[in-house]
Amino acid sequence: YLEVATTRPETMLGDSAVAVHPDDERYQALIGKYILLPIVNRRIPIVADDYVDMAFGTGCVKITPAHDFNDYEVGKRHQLPMFNVLTLDAAIRSSAEVVNTDGTINTTLDNSLPERYAGLDRFKARDAIVAEFETLGLLEKIAPHGLKVPYGDRSGVVIEPMLTDQWYVAVAPMAKTAIEAVENGDIKFVPQQYENMYFSWMRDIQDWCISRQLWWGHRIPAWYDANGKVYVGRTEAEVRAKHNIDDAIALRQDEDVLDTWFSSALWTFSTLGWPDNVEDLKTFHPTDVLVTGFDIIFFWVARMIMMTMHFIKDEDGKPQVPFKTVYVTGLIRDEAGNKMSKSKGNVLDPLDMIDGIDLETLVEKRTGNMMQPQLAAKIEKSTRKEFENGIEAHGTDALRFTLAAMASTGRDINWDMKRLDGYRSFCNKLWNASRYVLMNTEGQDCGPNSPDYQGGEVELSLADRWIIGLFNQTVKTYDEHMASYRFDLAANTLYEFTWNQFCDWYLELTKPVLQNGTEAQMRGTRHTLVNVLEAMQRLMHPMMPYITETIWQRVKPLTGAQGDTIMLAPFPAFDAAKVDATAMADLEWVKQVIVAVRNIRAELNIAPSKPLNALLRGVSAQDKARIEANQAFFTTLARLESMTILAEGETAPMSTTGLIGEMELLIPMAGLVDVAAEMARIDKQLEKIVQEIARIEGKLSNEGFVAKAPPAVIDKERAKMADLSRDMEKLNEQKAEFAKLEA
């Protein structure tokens, strides 16, 4: 006898052979001989196959080609008959269906099965067969064994492999053409490394099973007569006409439907009027970009390429590609990096994040249809822990922007609800900024193209010229990121300009003008406010369509913009002529001064409302001109009561200092400062400078770095060193002054 192991004893009824490894010395003499299969008393061969693991168990494996995928391949290699012993309801048949490896029915072999098992459910048959083996003295032992068991996600029961008739497509010839399309650059993958995944699948292509046993889908266009003869056509009427089949002869259409991916593979051209060569097909095919996930590159992308190039040819007969670029996104995973799945209960419904959902409804939604109580309980527990109060409403725009901001090329996204919270705040920031603009411009003279323009002069402030130039630079940067499919960088570019520059700086810089400017200056600022806000909405619209449409509809009359919807408005284009480099440099300098004063206030815990007097040392002619031209900004935004330039050599009272380039900004500390705290602050700054100097010295003393680095890089490091040395000298001077004050 030979001893075999199995986790599915009921399939013993369908065994066709016992396999051993060809190099296993224990069984060399038995290869090619026959053995009797117990219970059914079927005579089956002993075959040699590399599939067998000599070290596992006894090194003997029962082969059931009709009910195991691996055994099916062994059966094909050895031309073994296949005994189908299960009904569609997974019960034991009264007699086996015997099929040859070419798919024909075998009528010569004995197909009988024990009557006592006929109609038994597979699991009941399993117990009965184990009991019979024990009675016959053929059961060696029962031992626990861990293995993967496939369950149906709808039924929740174990899936049994079995023989069925299926339709296949021989795709090797189509794959050859599709491979060449990527090799010669007609189709590009972004990121490019996904071409390797595409090639690995396509160069090892196998026939494609296209029939599915589902309740919905495109039904397979095949009909059968009473004898099982098959006829293929678009309709039954076409089949009858083509094959001269009389109406009296009954035909039955195949009950299977086409594989979803087969139907989807036709998408690029079937949606445009094919098979008719209509204008839409001529105009819009091929498309430019396909956006998809890496997990369906073979299932969908490759099949679209194969099917399109097979069916669609250009005027010269050359196969036409379905699209020119495939942009591959990452998968969205949960916060722990696990792939989202219904069975794990970690799936987030985008609609819940958009509209919000309470905890009880969320739990019911995740567990309501589950057939496994233990799994449902586990998912309920994790859901309650993760979302104690349900999920708040965030809106469509916040969700879209979050996904864009996290979409690094080809990388999976670990979902983070905090990021979504942050971008909801971003939407609120944009909305409040638009309210500020509209409150200060609606019903006002906003310059050319506005309905209330009286034809007066328009004078742009430094802040106006700065924001116009910065917006154009933002358009340029945004376009570059979009062209390279870096949607994350494009989103961050929008965020940086909108929140940090337009909202936090420009709107504040407009207040001195709107409160105290001349009519021409106010007109210029209002003109800039509405036009930059309007253009911002057009730039942001693809990522945040709803809020931008709403704001645009309100602001467009003030700018003279035309059209019923922002969707049809022109996309912003970079205009180099609007980038005033001088204005941008001047305003950035003004910002540095304001930030320096604000930092001093924060460090010394001085109230923002308290006016300060500033002393300035090391003031260049350019610095002086900037100070004189922008006093209103310093008074309003920095709350500086005065800015006094010290004469060369003039001694300043004990002060805390901020550095703006070569210029020192000193705030006298009499009555303002805690000396000990200020000394600690300077020590902290000195510590950072010492560390940075040490880092640069290490670089410059590294012969390898100096030999390989471009001269410009080395010069830049040396310039940094000089600046840091200068800053350290000034800080040490301040520390010495504090020491005197403390003494």
XYZ file of C-alpha atoms in Angstrom:
743
model
C 0.000 0.000 0.000
C 0.922 3.682 -0.337
C 0.067 6.176 2.385
C -1.303 9.581 1.313
C -2.581 12.599 3.241
C -5.586 14.791 2.444
C -7.584 17.611 4.009
C -10.622 16.749 1.840
C -11.308 13.005 2.246
C -14.514 13.212 0.181
C -12.436 13.916 -2.944
C -10.892 10.441 -2.658
C -13.908 9.351 -4.733
C -12.481 11.341 -7.669
C -8.801 10.327 -7.512
C -7.129 9.529 -10.867
C -3.584 8.725 -9.707
C -1.001 8.791 -6.922
C 2.040 10.963 -7.679
C 5.600 10.651 -6.347
C 8.685 12.720 -7.095
C 10.776 11.280 -9.981
C 13.931 11.441 -7.819
C 12.403 9.786 -4.733
C 14.401 6.564 -4.323
C 11.692 5.040 -2.114
C 9.232 4.708 -4.984
C 11.377 4.310 -8.122
C 10.257 0.719 -8.640
C 6.570 1.657 -8.416
C 6.466 4.406 -11.068
C 4.274 3.261 -13.958
C 2.516 0.600 -11.926
C -1.100 0.675 -10.731
C -2.733 0.784 -7.325
C -6.298 0.154 -6.146
C -8.264 3.171 -4.820
C -10.216 2.062 -1.712
C -14.014 2.308 -1.402
C -14.599 2.758 -5.188
C -12.052 0.044 -6.086
C -10.766 2.069 -9.048
C -7.455 1.010 -10.585
C -5.265 4.139 -10.874
C -1.619 4.662 -11.961
C 1.410 5.736 -9.908
C 3.011 8.667 -11.770
C 6.211 10.668 -11.294
C 5.900 14.466 -11.181
C 8.098 17.361 -9.960
C 5.027 18.864 -8.281
C 5.466 16.457 -5.361
C 7.456 17.593 -2.317
C 9.523 14.575 -1.213
C 10.008 16.001 2.291
C 6.291 16.526 2.984
C 4.479 13.629 4.624
C 5.174 10.277 2.972
C 6.128 11.866 -0.361
C 2.981 10.380 -1.970
C 0.195 12.709 -3.183
C -3.321 11.737 -4.278
C -4.259 13.408 -7.586
C -7.863 14.604 -8.078
C -7.780 16.607 -11.340
C -11.483 17.516 -11.301
C -11.404 19.144 -7.844
C -7.989 20.769 -7.323
C -6.181 23.373 -9.440
C -2.695 21.911 -8.934
C -3.936 18.348 -9.479
C -5.614 19.554 -12.688
C -2.212 20.643 -14.075
C -0.654 17.291 -13.044
C -3.548 15.510 -14.718
C -3.010 17.383 -17.973
C 0.695 16.553 -17.970
C -0.017 12.820 -17.551
C -3.211 12.630 -19.629
C -5.220 11.439 -16.615
C -9.005 11.087 -16.772
C -10.890 13.566 -14.554
C -13.651 12.261 -12.279
C -16.182 14.956 -11.338
C -17.874 13.637 -8.173
C -19.713 16.788 -6.963
C -22.991 18.365 -8.059
C -23.393 22.138 -8.391
C -24.750 22.102 -4.817
C -21.548 20.384 -3.558
C -23.252 17.060 -2.922
C -21.885 13.648 -3.998
C -23.135 12.578 -7.438
C -24.800 9.222 -7.966
C -22.190 8.515 -10.647
C -19.071 10.393 -11.639
C -18.804 12.496 -14.769
C -15.563 11.328 -16.443
C -13.837 13.861 -18.713
C -10.718 13.430 -20.825
C -8.008 16.110 -20.790
C -9.179 17.344 -24.224
C -12.601 18.129 -22.739
C -14.478 15.204 -24.287
C -16.633 12.895 -22.196
C -15.040 9.512 -21.455
C -17.528 6.659 -21.915
C -15.128 3.712 -21.510
C -14.056 4.035 -17.861
C -16.187 2.887 -14.943
C -17.898 5.982 -13.500
C -19.753 4.280 -10.668
C -19.710 5.710 -7.127
C -20.930 4.016 -3.921
C -24.721 4.380 -3.676
C -24.496 5.059 0.082
C -22.853 8.440 -0.575
C -25.127 9.631 -3.388
C -26.746 12.965 -2.543
C -24.759 13.477 0.684
C -23.479 16.998 1.353
C -19.694 17.168 0.958
C -19.072 17.693 4.683
C -21.357 14.819 5.712
C -19.704 12.653 3.064
C -16.318 13.636 4.507
C -17.236 12.331 7.961
C -18.753 9.168 6.518
C -15.700 8.375 4.377
C -13.310 8.929 7.296
C -15.445 6.543 9.366
C -15.423 3.926 6.606
C -11.618 4.167 6.241
C -11.307 3.601 9.974
C -13.643 0.593 9.788
C -11.602 -0.859 6.928
C -8.378 -0.366 8.884
C -7.051 2.055 6.281
C -6.866 5.188 8.477
C -3.284 5.813 9.710
C -4.008 8.943 11.771
C -5.858 12.270 11.967
C -3.640 15.294 12.664
C -4.292 19.075 12.788
C -2.960 20.908 9.741
C -3.043 24.655 8.980
C -4.016 25.655 5.449
C -5.733 28.410 3.470
C -9.383 27.744 2.664
C -11.185 29.927 0.082
C -14.551 31.344 1.178
C -17.124 33.047 -1.041
C -17.417 36.708 -0.026
C -21.186 36.650 -0.683
C -22.160 33.192 0.554
C -19.604 32.849 3.354
C -19.121 29.143 2.525
C -16.112 27.178 1.274
C -15.527 27.319 -2.486
C -15.006 23.956 -4.221
C -12.995 23.732 -7.465
C -14.784 21.658 -10.110
C -14.832 21.052 -13.863
C -16.897 23.376 -16.037
C -17.036 24.312 -19.722
C -15.630 27.800 -20.273
C -14.943 30.103 -23.207
C -11.340 31.175 -23.790
C -9.513 33.733 -25.924
C -6.080 32.884 -27.322
C -4.340 36.184 -26.548
C -0.691 35.466 -27.402
C -0.846 37.153 -30.866
C -2.553 40.246 -29.405
C -0.046 40.361 -26.533
C 2.851 40.579 -28.996
C 1.403 43.735 -30.579
C 0.602 45.230 -27.166
C 4.154 44.620 -25.903
C 5.619 46.390 -28.941
C 3.410 49.450 -28.313
C 5.070 50.004 -24.919
C 8.558 49.019 -26.094
C 8.546 51.611 -28.902
C 7.103 54.404 -26.714
C 3.632 54.668 -28.272
C 2.353 54.085 -24.728
C 4.258 55.342 -21.668
C 3.850 54.369 -18.023
C 4.196 56.945 -15.227
C 6.112 56.018 -13.093
C 8.134 54.154 -15.693
C 9.004 51.201 -13.449
C 5.477 49.845 -13.924
C 6.457 48.915 -17.463
C 8.361 46.022 -15.881
C 5.195 44.737 -14.213
C 3.351 45.029 -17.527
C 6.076 43.161 -19.449
C 6.378 40.399 -16.842
C 2.709 39.545 -17.259
C 2.503 40.028 -21.004
C 5.589 37.949 -21.817
C 4.177 35.022 -19.848
C 0.672 35.295 -21.290
C -1.835 32.433 -21.083
C -5.190 31.864 -22.722
C -7.866 34.063 -21.180
C -11.013 32.521 -19.695
C -13.761 35.024 -20.538
C -16.930 33.266 -19.289
C -18.338 33.910 -15.841
C -21.182 32.388 -13.820
C -22.729 35.638 -12.589
C -26.254 37.015 -12.524
C -25.427 40.131 -14.522
C -23.158 41.180 -17.369
C -22.959 40.904 -21.150
C -24.383 37.476 -21.938
C -22.161 35.262 -24.090
C -23.527 35.291 -27.683
C -23.549 31.523 -28.151
C -26.533 29.198 -28.720
C -26.823 25.394 -28.415
C -29.163 22.901 -30.052
C -30.485 19.742 -28.388
C -27.328 17.842 -29.362
C -25.018 20.396 -27.747
C -23.765 21.845 -31.043
C -22.720 25.477 -30.586
C -23.530 28.451 -32.808
C -22.075 31.952 -32.303
C -23.680 35.199 -33.470
C -24.898 38.597 -32.354
C -28.509 37.435 -31.952
C -30.494 34.217 -32.204
C -32.041 35.482 -35.449
C -28.564 36.030 -36.911
C -27.507 32.512 -35.848
C -30.588 30.934 -37.482
C -30.088 32.894 -40.709
C -26.342 32.201 -40.850
C -26.667 28.433 -40.291
C -30.115 27.860 -41.911
C -31.642 26.623 -38.635
C -35.408 26.191 -38.802
C -37.557 27.971 -36.225
C -38.895 24.597 -35.108
C -35.450 23.626 -33.800
C -35.037 24.835 -30.203
C -31.907 26.845 -29.378
C -30.670 27.631 -25.881
C -28.406 30.632 -25.238
C -25.328 30.119 -23.064
C -26.195 31.103 -19.495
C -22.727 32.545 -18.748
C -21.805 36.202 -19.077
C -18.564 37.724 -20.310
C -15.787 38.377 -17.826
C -16.125 41.934 -16.532
C -12.593 42.676 -17.729
C -13.508 41.505 -21.236
C -16.336 44.039 -21.397
C -14.123 46.684 -19.780
C -11.344 45.986 -22.295
C -13.622 47.424 -25.018
C -14.170 50.658 -23.098
C -11.945 53.135 -24.953
C -13.632 52.620 -28.312
C -17.034 51.053 -27.546
C -18.063 54.232 -25.674
C -17.345 56.358 -28.761
C -19.726 54.743 -31.238
C -17.724 51.720 -32.432
C -18.174 49.643 -34.601
C -19.391 52.633 -36.657
C -16.602 55.032 -37.605
C -18.456 58.034 -36.171
C -17.077 61.525 -35.560
C -16.631 60.967 -31.801
C -14.386 57.959 -32.470
C -12.303 59.955 -34.971
C -12.023 62.961 -32.654
C -11.473 61.488 -29.209
C -9.617 58.228 -29.864
C -6.968 57.559 -28.718
C -7.298 59.343 -25.388
C -4.316 61.015 -23.749
C -4.098 59.671 -20.201
C -5.480 56.658 -18.371
C -5.421 56.918 -14.559
C -5.450 53.574 -12.759
C -4.032 51.518 -9.892
C -1.088 49.165 -10.280
C -3.172 46.182 -9.151
C -5.179 46.162 -12.404
C -2.387 46.839 -14.909
C -2.873 43.333 -16.292
C -6.592 42.878 -15.627
C -7.635 46.101 -17.339
C -4.811 48.170 -18.837
C -3.119 45.351 -20.758
C -6.433 43.989 -21.982
C -7.582 47.411 -23.202
C -4.339 47.733 -25.133
C -4.691 44.261 -26.662
C -8.362 44.598 -27.613
C -8.073 48.142 -28.936
C -5.052 47.388 -31.111
C -6.826 44.284 -32.426
C -10.050 46.053 -33.412
C -9.069 49.678 -34.135
C -6.725 50.568 -37.005
C -5.768 53.956 -38.396
C -6.120 54.927 -42.069
C -2.903 53.086 -42.931
C -4.039 49.912 -41.211
C -1.691 50.389 -38.245
C -3.131 49.230 -34.896
C -4.219 52.246 -32.849
C -3.319 52.521 -29.162
C -6.170 53.252 -26.719
C -4.226 55.926 -24.779
C -0.784 57.503 -24.854
C 0.061 57.579 -21.131
C -0.852 55.316 -18.215
C -0.614 57.182 -14.903
C -0.403 54.621 -12.090
C -1.672 55.681 -8.679
C -0.976 53.993 -5.370
C -3.591 52.129 -3.379
C -5.336 53.792 -0.451
C -4.541 51.835 2.704
C -5.611 52.336 6.292
C -3.513 54.247 8.836
C -1.536 51.084 9.666
C -0.683 50.501 6.013
C -3.099 47.568 5.547
C -4.999 47.242 2.279
C -8.609 48.221 2.817
C -10.974 45.244 2.654
C -14.528 44.499 3.692
C -13.469 41.386 5.592
C -11.080 43.445 7.747
C -13.664 46.140 8.335
C -11.180 48.921 7.596
C -12.917 50.283 4.504
C -13.906 53.957 4.507
C -16.763 55.017 2.256
C -15.951 58.366 0.588
C -19.611 59.376 0.896
C -19.411 58.945 4.676
C -16.402 61.271 4.811
C -18.185 63.783 2.584
C -21.581 63.800 4.332
C -20.649 62.438 7.770
C -22.119 59.370 9.512
C -22.986 58.564 13.145
C -21.330 55.677 14.949
C -24.322 53.312 15.093
C -25.042 53.711 11.382
C -21.364 53.179 10.592
C -21.267 49.945 12.629
C -24.422 48.662 10.952
C -23.067 49.552 7.528
C -19.846 47.587 8.127
C -21.314 44.502 9.799
C -24.980 44.308 8.770
C -24.582 41.798 5.914
C -21.852 39.644 7.446
C -22.622 35.934 7.828
C -19.779 35.247 10.282
C -20.784 36.528 13.774
C -17.258 36.393 15.219
C -15.846 38.492 12.386
C -18.747 40.945 12.661
C -18.138 41.346 16.395
C -14.436 41.952 15.829
C -15.141 44.613 13.199
C -17.757 46.291 15.402
C -15.246 46.537 18.257
C -12.513 48.044 16.069
C -14.987 50.468 14.471
C -16.205 51.748 17.833
C -12.639 52.192 19.021
C -11.531 53.991 15.862
C -14.560 56.259 15.453
C -15.961 56.991 18.903
C -18.320 59.661 17.573
C -18.765 58.506 14.002
C -17.254 60.426 11.078
C -17.760 64.178 10.723
C -18.867 65.768 7.455
C -15.920 67.186 5.505
C -17.346 67.913 2.063
C -16.333 66.759 -1.410
C -13.699 69.426 -1.997
C -11.765 68.629 1.180
C -11.714 64.921 0.305
C -10.628 65.518 -3.286
C -7.868 67.883 -2.213
C -6.667 65.440 0.460
C -6.380 62.632 -2.090
C -4.482 64.889 -4.490
C -2.132 66.171 -1.775
C -1.262 62.604 -0.734
C -0.860 61.206 -4.264
C 2.894 60.713 -4.587
C 3.668 58.937 -7.852
C 2.994 55.236 -7.614
C 3.170 55.142 -3.825
C 0.399 53.724 -1.669
C -1.479 56.228 0.483
C -1.812 55.498 4.200
C -5.091 57.241 4.931
C -5.026 59.816 7.707
C -8.246 61.455 8.902
C -6.186 64.284 10.414
C -5.050 65.285 6.925
C -8.700 65.401 5.876
C -9.473 67.604 8.892
C -6.629 69.896 7.854
C -7.857 70.301 4.299
C -11.402 70.964 5.515
C -9.840 73.878 7.404
C -8.171 74.867 4.139
C -11.583 75.019 2.442
C -12.864 77.167 5.312
C -9.815 79.442 4.963
C -10.504 79.943 1.257
C -14.183 80.624 1.928
C -13.441 83.220 4.617
C -10.835 84.871 2.395
C -13.399 85.213 -0.384
C -15.854 86.764 2.085
C -13.238 89.354 3.039
C -12.612 90.173 -0.607
C -16.296 90.439 -1.487
C -17.089 92.568 1.598
C -14.459 95.065 0.470
C -15.238 95.040 -3.257
C -18.928 94.362 -4.031
C -20.641 97.619 -4.852
C -17.230 99.341 -5.017
C -15.123 100.667 -7.889
C -12.756 97.761 -8.667
C -11.080 99.272 -11.695
C -11.337 98.265 -15.379
C -14.011 95.683 -16.310
C -15.873 96.048 -12.993
C -19.491 97.297 -13.222
C -18.812 100.278 -10.912
C -15.634 101.502 -12.626
C -15.743 105.274 -13.112
C -12.658 105.535 -15.288
C -10.295 106.751 -12.568
C -6.597 106.025 -12.138
C -5.528 102.598 -10.862
C -2.430 102.595 -8.645
C -1.053 99.218 -7.579
C 0.645 99.005 -4.207
C 3.835 97.063 -3.592
C 1.694 94.266 -2.107
C -0.517 94.229 -5.234
C 2.455 93.913 -7.583
C 3.962 91.237 -5.319
C 0.861 89.031 -5.201
C 0.290 89.333 -8.960
C 3.865 88.226 -9.640
C 3.678 85.467 -7.045
C 0.416 84.169 -8.508
C 1.978 83.927 -11.959
C 4.962 82.058 -10.542
C 2.486 79.732 -8.813
C 0.726 79.069 -12.137
C 4.058 78.190 -13.724
C 5.078 75.848 -10.876
C 1.625 74.247 -10.810
C 1.733 73.587 -14.568
C 5.167 71.970 -14.269
C 3.964 69.626 -11.515
C 0.809 68.695 -13.418
C 2.813 67.994 -16.571
C 5.013 65.567 -14.615
C 1.978 63.959 -12.897
C 3.057 65.167 -9.446
C -0.446 65.941 -8.228
C 0.802 66.006 -4.640
C 3.269 68.799 -5.414
C 0.640 70.641 -7.469
C -1.790 70.506 -4.531
C 0.894 71.681 -2.102
C 1.711 74.566 -4.459
C -1.934 75.683 -4.340
C -2.005 75.303 -0.564
C 1.192 77.319 -0.041
C 0.032 80.205 -2.216
C -3.559 80.304 -0.952
C -3.021 79.876 2.778
C 0.457 81.202 3.472
C 0.737 84.000 0.894
C -2.717 85.185 -0.234
C -4.627 84.698 3.036
C -1.959 85.153 5.714
C 0.004 87.944 4.043
C -1.678 89.661 1.144
C -5.087 90.166 2.777
C -3.356 91.707 5.798
C -1.241 93.918 3.543
C -4.407 95.270 1.850
C -5.840 96.648 5.087
C -3.584 99.744 5.370
C -4.421 100.657 1.764
C -8.182 100.053 2.086
C -8.268 102.025 5.345
C -5.976 104.962 4.558
C -5.017 104.842 0.879
C -5.900 107.298 -1.846
C -8.838 106.550 -4.146
C -6.451 105.379 -6.878
C -4.608 103.119 -4.427
C -7.845 101.633 -3.060
C -9.088 101.092 -6.611
C -5.835 99.303 -7.461
C -6.014 97.054 -4.415
C -9.683 96.205 -5.003
C -8.847 95.442 -8.637
C -6.034 93.125 -7.531
C -8.159 91.435 -4.864
C -10.982 90.432 -7.208
C -8.794 89.492 -10.161
C -6.361 87.335 -8.175
C -9.254 85.680 -6.310
C -11.054 84.964 -9.593
C -7.940 83.504 -11.228
C -7.231 81.450 -8.093
C -10.613 79.760 -8.454
C -9.857 78.761 -12.041
C -6.454 77.388 -11.000
C -7.887 75.403 -8.080
C -11.052 74.235 -9.834
C -9.851 70.772 -11.013
C -9.032 69.775 -7.438
C -11.838 71.648 -5.622
C -14.719 72.024 -8.095
C -17.637 72.961 -5.846
C -16.299 75.720 -3.621
C -14.434 77.311 -6.548
C -17.580 77.349 -8.713
C -19.545 79.028 -5.913
C -16.907 81.700 -5.245
C -16.302 82.279 -8.962
C -19.983 82.964 -9.611
C -19.871 85.718 -6.968
C -16.588 87.324 -7.989
C -16.771 87.079 -11.790
C -19.065 90.145 -12.259
C -16.453 92.292 -10.486
C -13.757 91.233 -12.976
C -15.786 91.155 -16.185
C -15.209 87.400 -16.552
C -17.606 85.755 -19.014
C -19.368 82.400 -19.104
C -22.055 80.484 -17.265
C -19.700 78.176 -15.411
C -16.093 78.096 -14.305
C -15.781 74.742 -16.091
C -15.791 76.563 -19.432
C -13.573 79.461 -18.316
C -9.974 79.527 -19.636
C -7.353 77.960 -17.399
C -4.784 80.476 -16.048
C -1.597 80.808 -18.114
C 1.790 82.012 -16.896
C 2.524 85.621 -17.901
C 6.187 86.541 -17.358
C 5.414 90.234 -17.945
C 3.391 90.303 -14.728
C 6.276 89.089 -12.567
C 7.786 92.281 -11.087
C 11.060 90.962 -9.660
C 11.857 94.224 -7.854
C 8.449 94.409 -6.201
C 8.669 90.785 -5.160
C 12.117 91.242 -3.617
C 11.022 94.424 -1.815
C 7.907 92.820 -0.367
C 9.791 89.731 0.772
C 12.174 92.089 2.601
C 9.209 93.853 4.229
C 7.863 90.464 5.318
C 11.221 89.608 6.922
C 11.129 92.814 8.977
C 7.551 92.145 10.128
C 8.367 88.516 10.978
C 11.473 89.611 12.912
C 9.388 91.995 15.042
C 6.696 89.348 15.582
C 9.333 86.814 16.635
C 10.775 89.257 19.147
C 7.285 89.870 20.539
C 6.706 86.107 20.863
C 10.077 85.453 22.495
C 9.680 88.319 24.980
C 5.951 87.675 25.457
C 5.045 91.228 24.386
C 1.378 91.771 23.505
C 0.718 92.217 19.749
C -1.194 95.425 20.481
C 1.697 97.143 22.321
C 3.472 99.707 20.081
C 7.247 99.308 19.850
C 10.081 101.592 18.876
C 12.675 100.049 16.590
C 16.293 101.062 16.083
C 18.044 100.111 12.862
C 21.772 99.552 12.361
C 23.693 98.690 9.193
C 21.005 100.186 6.941
C 21.869 100.274 3.235
C 20.476 102.830 0.804
C 18.112 100.166 -0.552
C 16.954 99.284 2.972
C 16.310 102.953 3.711
C 14.227 103.385 0.571
C 12.193 100.303 1.444
C 11.588 101.566 4.977
C 10.400 104.973 3.795
C 8.120 103.489 1.129
C 6.420 100.974 3.416
C 5.893 102.759 6.727
C 2.163 101.989 6.601
C 2.866 98.229 6.553
C 5.287 98.448 9.482
C 2.918 100.579 11.518
C -0.116 98.375 10.913
C 1.283 94.855 10.713
C 4.304 95.116 13.044
C 2.867 97.783 15.352
C 6.076 99.803 15.152
C 5.532 103.309 16.491
C 8.866 104.491 15.113
C 11.849 103.194 13.123
C 15.025 105.165 13.870
C 18.193 104.639 11.863
C 21.308 104.764 14.072
C 24.249 106.765 12.873
C 27.500 104.894 12.279
C 29.218 104.315 15.615
C 26.154 105.408 17.589
C 25.614 103.312 20.705
C 22.193 101.748 21.181
C 20.566 101.059 24.525
C 20.266 97.461 25.638
C 18.111 95.848 22.939
C 16.951 92.517 21.564
C 17.936 92.051 17.940
C 16.629 90.564 14.731
C 18.748 90.234 11.583
C 17.444 91.065 8.113
C 20.369 90.465 5.799
C 23.081 92.943 6.822
C 20.633 95.120 8.732
C 20.070 94.778 12.464
C 16.649 95.532 13.922
C 16.907 96.434 17.613
C 14.038 96.705 20.049
C 15.146 98.541 23.245
C 14.425 96.265 26.167
C 13.968 98.805 28.914
C 10.848 97.677 30.680
C 10.264 94.865 28.160
C 12.690 92.049 28.703
C 13.574 89.301 31.124
C 17.399 89.403 30.946
C 17.909 85.782 32.004
C 15.408 84.555 29.421
C 17.031 86.674 26.724
C 20.487 85.284 27.553
C 19.062 81.759 27.286
C 17.532 82.613 23.915
C 20.872 83.861 22.572
C 22.655 80.766 23.893
C 20.150 78.591 22.068
C 20.738 80.478 18.811
C 24.493 80.261 19.271
C 24.266 76.506 19.858
C 22.432 76.048 16.546
C 24.957 78.226 14.709
C 27.906 76.307 16.197
C 26.366 73.006 15.088
C 25.737 74.311 11.570
C 29.287 75.710 11.305
C 30.681 72.345 12.405
C 28.585 70.603 9.755
C 29.829 72.910 6.990
C 33.444 72.683 8.192
C 33.129 68.907 8.061
C 31.967 69.120 4.445
C 34.690 71.530 3.373
C 37.404 69.500 5.089
C 36.219 66.335 3.324
C 38.585 65.878 0.368
C 36.074 63.654 -1.425
C 33.347 66.306 -1.239
C 35.653 69.136 -2.354
C 36.977 67.050 -5.251
C 33.554 66.001 -6.571
C 31.253 68.936 -5.754
C 30.747 71.666 -8.413
C 32.525 74.966 -7.631
C 29.167 76.720 -7.236
C 28.162 74.304 -4.450
C 31.465 74.821 -2.615
C 31.135 78.605 -2.948
C 27.617 78.416 -1.571
C 28.785 76.475 1.492
C 31.590 78.996 2.099
C 29.107 81.875 1.823
C 26.887 80.152 4.395
C 29.899 79.835 6.681
C 30.648 83.560 6.355
C 27.016 84.487 7.138
C 26.938 82.195 10.175
C 30.231 83.598 11.463
C 28.850 87.116 11.132
C 25.639 86.135 12.961
C 27.645 84.470 15.737
C 29.765 87.599 16.196
C 26.683 89.816 16.510
C 24.969 87.444 18.929
C 28.081 87.341 21.094
C 28.090 91.138 21.132
C 24.452 91.102 22.258
C 25.275 88.575 24.942
C 28.051 90.803 26.203
C 25.607 93.722 26.373
C 23.185 91.586 28.377
C 25.999 90.605 30.707
C 26.625 94.288 31.379
C 22.924 94.879 31.979
C 22.757 91.911 34.335
C 25.806 93.172 36.246
